[in-house]
Amino acid sequence: MIGQVPTTGADRMQRILADARDRGGPGQPMLILKDIKRHFPIRKGVMNRTVGHVQAVDGVSLTVMKGEILGVVGESGCGKSTLSRLMMRLVEPDTGEMIFDGDLVDDKVGLTTRRLRRQMQMVFQDSFSSLNPRMPIEETIAFAPMMNGSSRSDAIAAARALLDQVGLSAAMFARRYPHELSGGQRQRVNIARALAVNPRVVILDEAVSALDKSVEAQVLQLLIRLQEEMDLTYVFVSHDLNVVRYISDRIAVMYLGRIVETGSVDEIWDNPRHPYTQALLASIPSLDPDRRTMAAPIYGDPPNPINPPSGCRFRTRCPFAETCCEMHDPAAVTLPGSSAHAVSCHMENEASGHSRVGTNARIAEVTQ
Amino acid sequence: MKHDIIAEPGILEVSNLHVAFGRPKDRVSVVNGVDFSLAKGEVLGILGESGSGKSVMLRSLMGLFPRRTHVTGHVRLAGQDLLAMDKKTLRNIRGRDVSMIFQEPMTSFDPVFTVGRQITETIRRHDGVSEQDAQARALELFELVAIPSAKSRLTNYPHEMSGGMRQRVMIALALACRPKVLLADEPTTALDVTVQIQILLLLRELQREMGMSVVFVTHDIGVAAEVADRIGVMYAGRFAELAPTRAAILTPRHPYTRGLLAATIHGQQRGDHIETIPGAPPNLAHLPTGCAFAPRCGRSVAACTEKMPEMTVFGKTHMARCYNPEPSQI
Amino acid sequence: MTSYAKDTGSEFPSVSSYRDLKVQESPGYWAMVRKRILRDPVTLISAAILLVIILSAILAPVLAPYDPYVGNIMTRMKPVGFEGHLLGTDETGRDMLSRLLFGGRLSLIAGVVPVSIALLIGGSLGITAGFFGGLVNTVIMRVTDVFYAFPSILLAIAICGMLGTGLFNTLLSLTLVFIPPIVRISESVTTQVRNLDFVEAARASGAGSFALMRYQVLPNVLAPILVYTTSLVSLSIILAAGLSFLGLGVSAPAAEWGLMLNSLRQMIYIDPVLAALPGVLIFATSMCFNLISDGLRSAMDVRLKV
């Protein structure tokens, strides 16, 4: 398992623990995922025969600490969106368990999905399709509190207060419909909607990806401000490394349904150990016309998640792949000297038999 | 640095280009007067946010318009005005002298034919060579765009290929007749970052080898910085700034360019201050008189709300439309 | 747990101060739809024509100059414009204008009633199938497919032939014919809406099935289903006319456009204008319904920025 990181300041942690809903105490992570798997069957023909599975999430273990922002980064098809839906229980896992603040999430013996969702909410990527086109936005925001027993007048008053907090004047916008707003404004409404039930955790699934650059920064700053003011915990899922770096305390890198590396932002940026993480970082356009990228760090496209490679999922694109990578799944290894930096690569595992164990191989040495 | 770009007669000369959609009474002007000259072998990056008119502008360089479009101005390719041409001549020029690659390659392929067949068809239609020659050329093109096991890939259908591979095929298709000008509309936006850099490097390499001119539209400053010799920043259907890449990124003169650069998240960490541009881009149906950026601009002066500033030349090649430009050194 | 946003102690006023906040009203969705329709001449003209047709059918007893069932043997087959008979007379000397006015009643009933009942039944089935999915969906949709396999005109003829002639049987057979397509459309629209993120988000807020259906799904599926149904009215009018024409619908001497078209068909060589009159009305009415349906469709599309 991956250890905890002290990213949250002491007085902030005090406030988080003062929440009446806190059960586990400061050492208890907000959310623990244990070996979560979800494969989607592909059905064909009149008989609905299952012809294969999309291995969207294939054994993910992850810890989210109280009060932190965990960035989950990966390319399209790596399962990061399914992972966020799994956390919200909008998709049920095939196997594996999820523990929320010490309670097992299970409708029979533990925390029910309904109660989980009062403490955890989600913001979707598509700001248009995630708002009901026939509802004034204040009613969209008030919907969840009303479903959970608030009176209409209370819920609407709270929704208007939230609109002001996310930077949309309630007096002007409360009665407007989604099609009357711009993309950035709609995403602010989505954020307000998620906050309306006063959650402790918000999952942001590509929440700023569809926005223009000049609007993206505004929304990110809003998210950071709200996180600080409301003592929230975020899981920030995105394909954009720059954005993830800016907002996160800790980063988890996903590739083809698995987490390949986790660590603090600095650890991931300054000392990426998984070849895939290194490739991702080296693929970011430089923004410096004097230092353009000269060679692509890795070649080819990510493989199809319907038929992923055996062993290490990255081996087909990895310049260091050897037979052991094909034979065995690499286990997560916590790096010595760090409590939080964990890598799933045979090159970090003494027992794997990889010829480069301990050499701290860099993908840049191979491509330059 | 190519300081003499503007002095030479360009391969592509665009002057006073206006594009508007809709019926006369509720017409929306999307492109409001674009002028530029593209030199032979030059890569011009067009940077803009959604609604800036960058895609429409790019399409008009090929004479591609939806119905009910009102176009004025000139687009001269090697001296010939594309906008004054009849349809048949235009069709011949498309694909041969100027060709285009798109964001989503899937839509530009016919799903029922193999990619190899679609490329040979294109070659034969424009060059009139034999089937065998066309096939040999298609294979050559596939190898040129670095598609592994090119020969067997020719027999694939579009849906059998991954996104990056399809984008390579589309580039091969666009280059089939060695065009003088390649137009690229966000060709890497739908791709993963590890694939994006491969395609960008490929385009850069091919452009150099073939001596093509490229107009590359993107919303991503990083992408523009990787490929462009010169960057044009579009806002509300006009160039706000047009400058060599280095100058555009390091010493932008237009407040919008500077704001966009400052607001772009690149390398900043938690707690770093990010200066954002307040507000949102204007509604093209109701553009303000004067500078379209003035309502959001921190440097606006009285003149800004009265009349659109003309393009001003700073130094030799750096141009911006601004009455109160940013200082040249920051 | 109360579910307000936390009062953060920052620059924002307390939640309770928002109770009496004056908010700017937005024109809203239907105002936008209305505005778009008012700017669409084709839909407006169609609606106006249809209104005239409907009103004249309703007011037929007042407007009709003659009894539609009593003919005068002396004035048979008089052309349009004949003195005293504005639109001429038919083969038994009955006044055409009066018959057309009364005929509109039956034809409009044959258009609107079956489609409305089918909408009620088919819409409920389709929305249920789309909303719940799974086994419910499979059962409803497979049964629908069986009926859908027959062309609608054949199915109508078959059912009508089985039940016998008469207005009630015509309406019943047409209702049965229209249920399957409405189920289909309702199911596909509902499935689409159901998979949108805002329904997912509402589900994530702890709403039960009923609330999801009532507040999130229904308001978004009713409009497109209604639009589609409007376009079926024209088909229903034509089918009813067709059935009467074939002798399977209402029977003589009833005034119904389809039946009139049938009995006047021998006159096509004598006075083609007269023979075509009921056809023109059938055509005009169904066109109006179709054009209105098209107009509504584009006016209701929120993605279109006009």
Short mmCIF file of N, CA, C and O in Angstrom, two decimals, chain C residues 102-112 233 236-237 240-241 255-258 282:
data_model
loop_
_atom_site.label_atom_id
_atom_site.label_comp_id
_atom_site.label_asym_id
_atom_site.label_seq_id
_atom_site.Cartn_x
_atom_site.Cartn_y
_atom_site.Cartn_z
N PHE C 102 -68.10 19.02 -43.83
CA PHE C 102 -68.43 17.93 -42.90
C PHE C 102 -67.39 16.82 -42.96
O PHE C 102 -67.06 16.21 -41.96
N GLY C 103 -66.87 16.59 -44.18
CA GLY C 103 -65.86 15.54 -44.33
C GLY C 103 -64.62 15.81 -43.50
O GLY C 103 -63.98 14.89 -42.99
N GLY C 104 -64.30 17.12 -43.35
CA GLY C 104 -63.14 17.48 -42.54
C GLY C 104 -63.26 16.97 -41.12
O GLY C 104 -62.26 16.59 -40.51
N ARG C 105 -64.49 16.92 -40.61
CA ARG C 105 -64.67 16.45 -39.23
C ARG C 105 -64.16 15.03 -39.09
O ARG C 105 -63.31 14.72 -38.25
N LEU C 106 -64.67 14.15 -39.97
CA LEU C 106 -64.26 12.74 -39.87
C LEU C 106 -62.77 12.57 -40.14
O LEU C 106 -62.08 11.83 -39.45
N SER C 107 -62.29 13.29 -41.16
CA SER C 107 -60.87 13.11 -41.51
C SER C 107 -59.96 13.59 -40.39
O SER C 107 -58.95 12.96 -40.07
N LEU C 108 -60.31 14.73 -39.79
CA LEU C 108 -59.46 15.23 -38.70
C LEU C 108 -59.53 14.30 -37.49
O LEU C 108 -58.52 14.04 -36.85
N ILE C 109 -60.74 13.80 -37.21
CA ILE C 109 -60.85 12.83 -36.11
C ILE C 109 -59.98 11.62 -36.41
O ILE C 109 -59.20 11.16 -35.57
N ALA C 110 -60.06 11.14 -37.67
CA ALA C 110 -59.26 9.98 -38.05
C ALA C 110 -57.77 10.29 -37.97
O ALA C 110 -56.95 9.41 -37.78
N GLY C 111 -57.42 11.56 -38.12
CA GLY C 111 -56.00 11.92 -38.01
C GLY C 111 -55.56 12.03 -36.58
O GLY C 111 -54.51 11.51 -36.19
N VAL C 112 -56.36 12.71 -35.76
CA VAL C 112 -55.89 13.09 -34.43
C VAL C 112 -56.15 12.00 -33.39
O VAL C 112 -55.28 11.69 -32.58
N VAL C 233 -49.73 12.49 -37.62
CA VAL C 233 -51.13 12.86 -37.85
C VAL C 233 -51.41 12.87 -39.35
O VAL C 233 -52.43 12.36 -39.81
N SER C 236 -51.80 9.49 -40.60
CA SER C 236 -53.06 8.90 -40.15
C SER C 236 -54.22 9.37 -41.03
O SER C 236 -55.08 8.58 -41.40
N ILE C 237 -54.22 10.67 -41.38
CA ILE C 237 -55.28 11.19 -42.25
C ILE C 237 -55.24 10.47 -43.59
O ILE C 237 -56.27 10.03 -44.12
N ALA C 240 -56.41 6.81 -43.16
CA ALA C 240 -57.86 6.74 -42.98
C ALA C 240 -58.55 6.96 -44.31
O ALA C 240 -59.49 6.23 -44.68
N ALA C 241 -58.06 7.94 -45.06
CA ALA C 241 -58.63 8.20 -46.39
C ALA C 241 -58.45 6.99 -47.27
O ALA C 241 -59.36 6.58 -48.00
N ALA C 255 -69.84 11.62 -45.13
CA ALA C 255 -68.92 12.54 -45.79
C ALA C 255 -67.55 12.37 -45.16
O ALA C 255 -67.37 12.66 -43.99
N GLU C 256 -66.63 11.84 -45.91
CA GLU C 256 -65.25 11.71 -45.45
C GLU C 256 -64.37 11.89 -46.66
O GLU C 256 -64.70 11.35 -47.74
N TRP C 257 -63.26 12.62 -46.54
CA TRP C 257 -62.48 12.98 -47.72
C TRP C 257 -62.03 11.79 -48.53
O TRP C 257 -62.13 11.78 -49.76
N GLY C 258 -61.59 10.75 -47.87
CA GLY C 258 -61.11 9.57 -48.59
C GLY C 258 -62.23 8.90 -49.36
O GLY C 258 -62.09 8.53 -50.54
N ILE C 282 -56.91 16.70 -48.37
CA ILE C 282 -56.10 15.70 -47.66
C ILE C 282 -54.64 16.11 -47.71
O ILE C 282 -53.93 16.13 -46.70
#
